[in-house]
CSV table of C-alpha atoms in Angstrom, one decimal:
chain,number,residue,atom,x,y,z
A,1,UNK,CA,0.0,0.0,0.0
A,2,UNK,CA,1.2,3.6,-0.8
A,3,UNK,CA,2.7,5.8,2.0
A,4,UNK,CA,0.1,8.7,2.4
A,5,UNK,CA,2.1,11.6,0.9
A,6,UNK,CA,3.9,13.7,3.9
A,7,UNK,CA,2.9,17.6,4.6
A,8,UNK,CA,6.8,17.8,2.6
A,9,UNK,CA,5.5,16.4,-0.3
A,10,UNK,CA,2.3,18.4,-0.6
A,11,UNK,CA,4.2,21.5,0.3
A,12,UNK,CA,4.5,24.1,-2.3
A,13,UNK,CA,6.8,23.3,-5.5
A,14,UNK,CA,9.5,25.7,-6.4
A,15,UNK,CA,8.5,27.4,-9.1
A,16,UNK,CA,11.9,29.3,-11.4
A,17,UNK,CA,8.6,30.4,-13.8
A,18,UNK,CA,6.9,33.0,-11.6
A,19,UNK,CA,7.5,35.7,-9.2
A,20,UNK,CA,5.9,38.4,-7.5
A,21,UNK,CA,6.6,42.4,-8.1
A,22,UNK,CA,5.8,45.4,-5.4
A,23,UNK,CA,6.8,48.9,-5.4
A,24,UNK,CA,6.7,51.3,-2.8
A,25,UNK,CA,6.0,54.9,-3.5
A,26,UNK,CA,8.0,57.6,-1.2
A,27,UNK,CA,5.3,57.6,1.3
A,28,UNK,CA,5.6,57.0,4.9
A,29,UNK,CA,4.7,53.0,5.5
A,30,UNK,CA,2.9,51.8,8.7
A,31,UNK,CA,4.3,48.6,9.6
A,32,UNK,CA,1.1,47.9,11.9
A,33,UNK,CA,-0.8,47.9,8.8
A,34,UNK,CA,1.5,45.9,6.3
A,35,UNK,CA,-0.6,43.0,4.4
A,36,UNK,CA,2.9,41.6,3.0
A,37,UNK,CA,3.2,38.2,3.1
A,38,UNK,CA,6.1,37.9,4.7
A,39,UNK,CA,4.2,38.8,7.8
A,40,UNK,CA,0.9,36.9,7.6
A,41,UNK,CA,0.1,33.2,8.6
A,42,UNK,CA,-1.7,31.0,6.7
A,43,UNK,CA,-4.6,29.0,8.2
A,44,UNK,CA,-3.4,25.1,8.5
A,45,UNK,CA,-4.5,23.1,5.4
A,46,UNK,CA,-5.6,25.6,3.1
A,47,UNK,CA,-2.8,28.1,2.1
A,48,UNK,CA,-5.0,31.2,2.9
A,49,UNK,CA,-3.6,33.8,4.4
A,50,UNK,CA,-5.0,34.5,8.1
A,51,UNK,CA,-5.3,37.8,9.0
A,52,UNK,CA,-4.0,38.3,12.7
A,53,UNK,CA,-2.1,35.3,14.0
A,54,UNK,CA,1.4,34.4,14.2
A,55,UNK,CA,3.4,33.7,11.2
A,56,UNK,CA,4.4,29.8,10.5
A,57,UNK,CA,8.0,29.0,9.8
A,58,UNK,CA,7.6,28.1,6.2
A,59,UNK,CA,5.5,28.6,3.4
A,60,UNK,CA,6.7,32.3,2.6
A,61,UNK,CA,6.3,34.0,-0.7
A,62,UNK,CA,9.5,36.1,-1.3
A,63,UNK,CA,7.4,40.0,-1.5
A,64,UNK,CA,10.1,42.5,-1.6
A,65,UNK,CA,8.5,45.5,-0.9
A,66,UNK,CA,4.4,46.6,0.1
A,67,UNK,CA,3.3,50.1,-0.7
A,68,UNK,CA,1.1,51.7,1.9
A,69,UNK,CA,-0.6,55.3,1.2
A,70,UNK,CA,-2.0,57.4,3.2
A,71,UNK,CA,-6.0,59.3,2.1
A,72,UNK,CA,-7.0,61.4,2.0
A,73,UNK,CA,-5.1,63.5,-0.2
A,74,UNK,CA,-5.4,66.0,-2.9
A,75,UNK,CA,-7.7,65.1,-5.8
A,76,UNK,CA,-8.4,61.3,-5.2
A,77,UNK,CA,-10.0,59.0,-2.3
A,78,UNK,CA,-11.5,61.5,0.4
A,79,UNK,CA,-12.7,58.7,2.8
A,80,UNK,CA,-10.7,55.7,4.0
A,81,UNK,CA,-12.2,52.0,4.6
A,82,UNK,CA,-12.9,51.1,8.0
A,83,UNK,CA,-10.0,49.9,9.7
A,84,UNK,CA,-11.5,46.2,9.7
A,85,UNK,CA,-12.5,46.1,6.1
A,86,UNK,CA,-10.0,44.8,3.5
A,87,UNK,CA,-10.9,45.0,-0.1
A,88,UNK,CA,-9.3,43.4,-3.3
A,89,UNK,CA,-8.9,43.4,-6.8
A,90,UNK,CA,-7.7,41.0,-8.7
A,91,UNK,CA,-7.1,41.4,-12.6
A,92,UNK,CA,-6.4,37.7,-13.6
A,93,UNK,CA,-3.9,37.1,-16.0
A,94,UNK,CA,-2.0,34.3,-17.6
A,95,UNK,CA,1.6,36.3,-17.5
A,96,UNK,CA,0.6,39.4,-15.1
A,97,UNK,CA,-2.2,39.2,-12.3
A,98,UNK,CA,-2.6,42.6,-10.5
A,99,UNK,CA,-3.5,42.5,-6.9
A,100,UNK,CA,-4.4,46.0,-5.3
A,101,UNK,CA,-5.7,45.7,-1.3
A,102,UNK,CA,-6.9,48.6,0.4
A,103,UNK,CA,-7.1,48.2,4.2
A,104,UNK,CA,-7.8,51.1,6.4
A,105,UNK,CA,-5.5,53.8,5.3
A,106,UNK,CA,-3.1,51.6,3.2
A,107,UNK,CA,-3.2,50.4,0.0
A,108,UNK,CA,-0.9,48.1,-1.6
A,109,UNK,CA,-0.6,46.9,-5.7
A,110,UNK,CA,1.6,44.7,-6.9
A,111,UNK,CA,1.7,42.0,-9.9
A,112,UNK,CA,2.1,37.9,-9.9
A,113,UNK,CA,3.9,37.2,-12.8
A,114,UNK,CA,4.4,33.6,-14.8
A,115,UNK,CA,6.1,32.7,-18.3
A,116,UNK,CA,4.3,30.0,-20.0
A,117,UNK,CA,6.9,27.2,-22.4
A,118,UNK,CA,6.1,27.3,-25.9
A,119,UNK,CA,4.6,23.9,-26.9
A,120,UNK,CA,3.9,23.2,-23.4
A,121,UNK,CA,1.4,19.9,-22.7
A,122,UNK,CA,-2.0,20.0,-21.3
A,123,UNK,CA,-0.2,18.8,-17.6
A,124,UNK,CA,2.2,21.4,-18.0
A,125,UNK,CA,-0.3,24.4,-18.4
A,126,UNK,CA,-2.4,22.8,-15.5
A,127,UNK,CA,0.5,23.0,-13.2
A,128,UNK,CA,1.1,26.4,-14.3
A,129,UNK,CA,-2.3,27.6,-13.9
A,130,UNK,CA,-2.4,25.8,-10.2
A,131,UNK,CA,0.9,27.6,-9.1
A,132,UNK,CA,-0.4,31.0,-10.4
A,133,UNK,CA,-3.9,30.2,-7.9
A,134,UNK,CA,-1.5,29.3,-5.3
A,135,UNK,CA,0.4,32.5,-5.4
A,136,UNK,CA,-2.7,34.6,-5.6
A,137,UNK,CA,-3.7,32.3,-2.4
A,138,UNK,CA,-0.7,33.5,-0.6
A,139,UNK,CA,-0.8,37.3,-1.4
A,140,UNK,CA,-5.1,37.7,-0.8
A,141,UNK,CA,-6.0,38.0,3.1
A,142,UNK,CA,-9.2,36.4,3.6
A,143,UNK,CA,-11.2,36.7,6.9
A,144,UNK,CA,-14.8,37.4,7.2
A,145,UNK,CA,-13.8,41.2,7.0
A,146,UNK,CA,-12.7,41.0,3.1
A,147,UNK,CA,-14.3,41.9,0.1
A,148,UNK,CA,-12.4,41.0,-3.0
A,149,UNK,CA,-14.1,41.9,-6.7
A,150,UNK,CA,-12.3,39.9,-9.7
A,151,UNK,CA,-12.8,41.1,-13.4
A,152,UNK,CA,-15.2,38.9,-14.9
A,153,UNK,CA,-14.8,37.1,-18.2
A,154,UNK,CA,-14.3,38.4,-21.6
A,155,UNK,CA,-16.4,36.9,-23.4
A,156,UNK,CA,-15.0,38.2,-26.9
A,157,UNK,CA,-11.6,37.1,-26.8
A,158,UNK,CA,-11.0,33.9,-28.2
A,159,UNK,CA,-8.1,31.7,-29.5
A,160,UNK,CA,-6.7,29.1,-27.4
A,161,UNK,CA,-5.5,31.6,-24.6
A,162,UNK,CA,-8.7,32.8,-23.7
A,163,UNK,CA,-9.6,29.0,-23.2
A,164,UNK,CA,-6.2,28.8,-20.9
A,165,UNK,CA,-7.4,32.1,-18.9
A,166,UNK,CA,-10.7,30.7,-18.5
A,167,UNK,CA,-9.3,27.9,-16.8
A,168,UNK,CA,-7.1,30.4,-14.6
A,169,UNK,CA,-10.3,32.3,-13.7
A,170,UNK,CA,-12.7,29.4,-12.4
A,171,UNK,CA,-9.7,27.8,-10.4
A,172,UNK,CA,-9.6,31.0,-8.8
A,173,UNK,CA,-13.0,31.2,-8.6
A,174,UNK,CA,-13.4,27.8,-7.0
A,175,UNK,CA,-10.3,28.8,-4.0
A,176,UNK,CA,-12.3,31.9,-3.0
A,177,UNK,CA,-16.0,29.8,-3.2
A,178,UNK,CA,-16.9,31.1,0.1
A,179,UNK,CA,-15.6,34.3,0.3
A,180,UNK,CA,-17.1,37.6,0.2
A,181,UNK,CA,-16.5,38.2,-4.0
A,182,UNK,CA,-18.4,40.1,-6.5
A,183,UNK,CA,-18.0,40.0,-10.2
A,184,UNK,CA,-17.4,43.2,-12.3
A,185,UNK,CA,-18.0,42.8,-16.2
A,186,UNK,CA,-14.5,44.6,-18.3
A,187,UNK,CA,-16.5,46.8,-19.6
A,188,UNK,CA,-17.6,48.2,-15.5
A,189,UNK,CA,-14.1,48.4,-15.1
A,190,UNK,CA,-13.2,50.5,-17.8
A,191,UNK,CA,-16.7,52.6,-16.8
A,192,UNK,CA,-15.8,53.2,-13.0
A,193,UNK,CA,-12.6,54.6,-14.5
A,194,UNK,CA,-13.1,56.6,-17.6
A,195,UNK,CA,-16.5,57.2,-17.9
A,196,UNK,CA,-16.7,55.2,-20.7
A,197,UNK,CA,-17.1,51.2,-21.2
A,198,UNK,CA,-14.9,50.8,-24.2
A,199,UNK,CA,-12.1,52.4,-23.3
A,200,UNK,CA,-8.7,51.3,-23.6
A,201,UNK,CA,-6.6,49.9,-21.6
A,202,UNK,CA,-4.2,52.8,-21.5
A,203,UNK,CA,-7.3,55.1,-20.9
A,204,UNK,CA,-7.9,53.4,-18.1
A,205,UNK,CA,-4.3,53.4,-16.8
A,206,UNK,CA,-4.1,57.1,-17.0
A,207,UNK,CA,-7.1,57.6,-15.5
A,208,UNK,CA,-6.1,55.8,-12.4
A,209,UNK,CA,-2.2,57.4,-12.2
A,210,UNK,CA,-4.3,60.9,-12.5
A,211,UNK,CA,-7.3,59.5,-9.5
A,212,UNK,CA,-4.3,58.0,-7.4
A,213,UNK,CA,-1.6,60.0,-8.1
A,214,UNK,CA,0.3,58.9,-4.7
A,215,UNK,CA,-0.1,54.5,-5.7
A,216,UNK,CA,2.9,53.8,-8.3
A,217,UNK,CA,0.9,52.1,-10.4
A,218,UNK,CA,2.7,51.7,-14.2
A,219,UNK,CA,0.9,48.9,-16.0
A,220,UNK,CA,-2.1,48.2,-16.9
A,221,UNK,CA,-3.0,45.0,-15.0
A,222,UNK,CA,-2.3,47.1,-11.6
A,223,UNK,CA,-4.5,50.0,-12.8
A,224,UNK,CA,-7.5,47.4,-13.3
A,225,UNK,CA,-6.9,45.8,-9.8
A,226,UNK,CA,-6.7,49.0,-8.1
A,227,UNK,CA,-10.2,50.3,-9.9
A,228,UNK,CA,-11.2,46.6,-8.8
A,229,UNK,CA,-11.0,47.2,-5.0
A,230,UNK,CA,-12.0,50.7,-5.5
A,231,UNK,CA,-15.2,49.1,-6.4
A,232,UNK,CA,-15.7,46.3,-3.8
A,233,UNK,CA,-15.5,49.4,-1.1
A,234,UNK,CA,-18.0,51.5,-3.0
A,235,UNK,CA,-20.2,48.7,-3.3
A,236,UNK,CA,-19.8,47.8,1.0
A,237,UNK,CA,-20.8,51.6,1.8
A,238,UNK,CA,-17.7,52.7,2.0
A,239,UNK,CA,-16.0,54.4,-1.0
A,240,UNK,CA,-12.1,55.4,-0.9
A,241,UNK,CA,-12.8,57.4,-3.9
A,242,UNK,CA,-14.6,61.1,-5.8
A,243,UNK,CA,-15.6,59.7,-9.2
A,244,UNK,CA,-18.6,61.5,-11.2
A,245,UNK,CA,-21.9,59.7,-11.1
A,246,UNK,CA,-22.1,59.0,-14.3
A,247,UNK,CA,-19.2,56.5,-14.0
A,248,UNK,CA,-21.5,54.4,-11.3
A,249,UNK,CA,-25.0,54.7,-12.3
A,250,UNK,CA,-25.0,51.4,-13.3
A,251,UNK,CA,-22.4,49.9,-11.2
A,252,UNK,CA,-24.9,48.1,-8.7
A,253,UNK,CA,-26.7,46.3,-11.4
A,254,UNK,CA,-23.8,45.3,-13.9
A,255,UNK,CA,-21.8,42.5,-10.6
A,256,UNK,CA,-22.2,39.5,-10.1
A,257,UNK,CA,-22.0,37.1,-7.7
């Protein structure tokens, strides 16, 4: 009869494909508040990061650096989340996932990155899909205080990536099954930020460096995650952002569940 497998060999597999990527802006951090990984436990058996306890002697993801800015300031959020609310964003992506979490006064962005092998099998894009989830799992704080909204579906892209990405985005789906999510269609995204639902992606980005001039957000895939948790604390009551109505009068009826 087999062995059953020991908690070494289900422990996380080196990946050389994938990393993570924060910046930090010039101002002043508050360690109390710091949602890197580096200081957060994960609950036994699950991989999730537990907001609160004591960190566990393995299982780190090597973050470099968190971003943490301080609202309100001049010409973007004029309201901060309560201090036991944390809202996320996530912009799934095969090569680039942006995370943005606002928590209190802080807000961090940062991007999960992966290179895919050309001619790769079926078993090897599973694997890379699976490590992908497990780094999002390690970088998203879930407790019954979060809110996270994910970008939904395109469902006008098609080739053989978008059927790769869709994969990505119900595996993700299925990890955060009982959490506190909300979907928001692209085209809400872009809305929330421009004013417009067909805007580009490069609208969008400048848009959010003009809203958030303090976050050093520089790609796209950040700018999306940051709009992203913008709008899971709009939707809980408790904006962290001055945006003209026009850009939400249909923001309550376009997510999902």
């Amino acid at each position: 009869m087999r062995a059953a497998p020991t908690s070494a060999t289900v422990s996380r597999r080196a990946c050389t494909t994938a990393s993570v990527t924060c910046r930090s802006s010039t101002a002043s951090r508050r360690p109390d508040r710091s949602l890197r990984v580096a200081g957060a436990a994960h609950e036994p058996g699950t991989g999730r990061v537990a907001v609160g306890r004591s960190p566990p002697p393995t299982h780190r993801i090597p973050l470099t650096r968190s971003l943490s800015v301080s609202f309100p300031y001049s010409g973007a959020p004029t309201s901060q989340a309560p201090a036991d609310r944390i809202y996320v964003g996530l912009d799934l992506s095969l090569t680039s996932t942006g995370v943005a979490i606002i928590h209190g006064d802080t807000t961090t962005v940062q991007r999960i990155t992966s290179k895919g092998r050309k001619g790769a099998t079926s078993a090897e894009q599973t694997e890379r899909l699976v490590d992908i989830v497990e780094r999002i799992a390690a970088v998203v704080p879930v407790s019954d205080h979060t809110r996270i909204a994910i970008e939904g579906p395109s469902f006008g892209s098609t080739g053989s990536a978008a059927h790769i990405i869709a994969g990505l985005w119900w595996l993700v789906r299925r990890y955060l099954r009982d959490e506190d999510v909300v979907i928001v269609p692209p085209g809400t995204v872009k809305k929330y930020a421009t004013g417009s639902g067909t805007a580009q992606k490069d609208a969008v980005l400048a848009a959010v460096v003009r809203r958030y001039p303090h976050v050093d957000v520089t790609g796209n895939d950040e700018a999306d995650a940051l709009v992203l948790a913008a709008i899971a604390a709009r939707l809980d009551g408790h904006p962290v952002d001055e945006i003209p109505a026009a850009h939400v009068a249909t923001l309550t009826k376009a997510v999902q569940r």
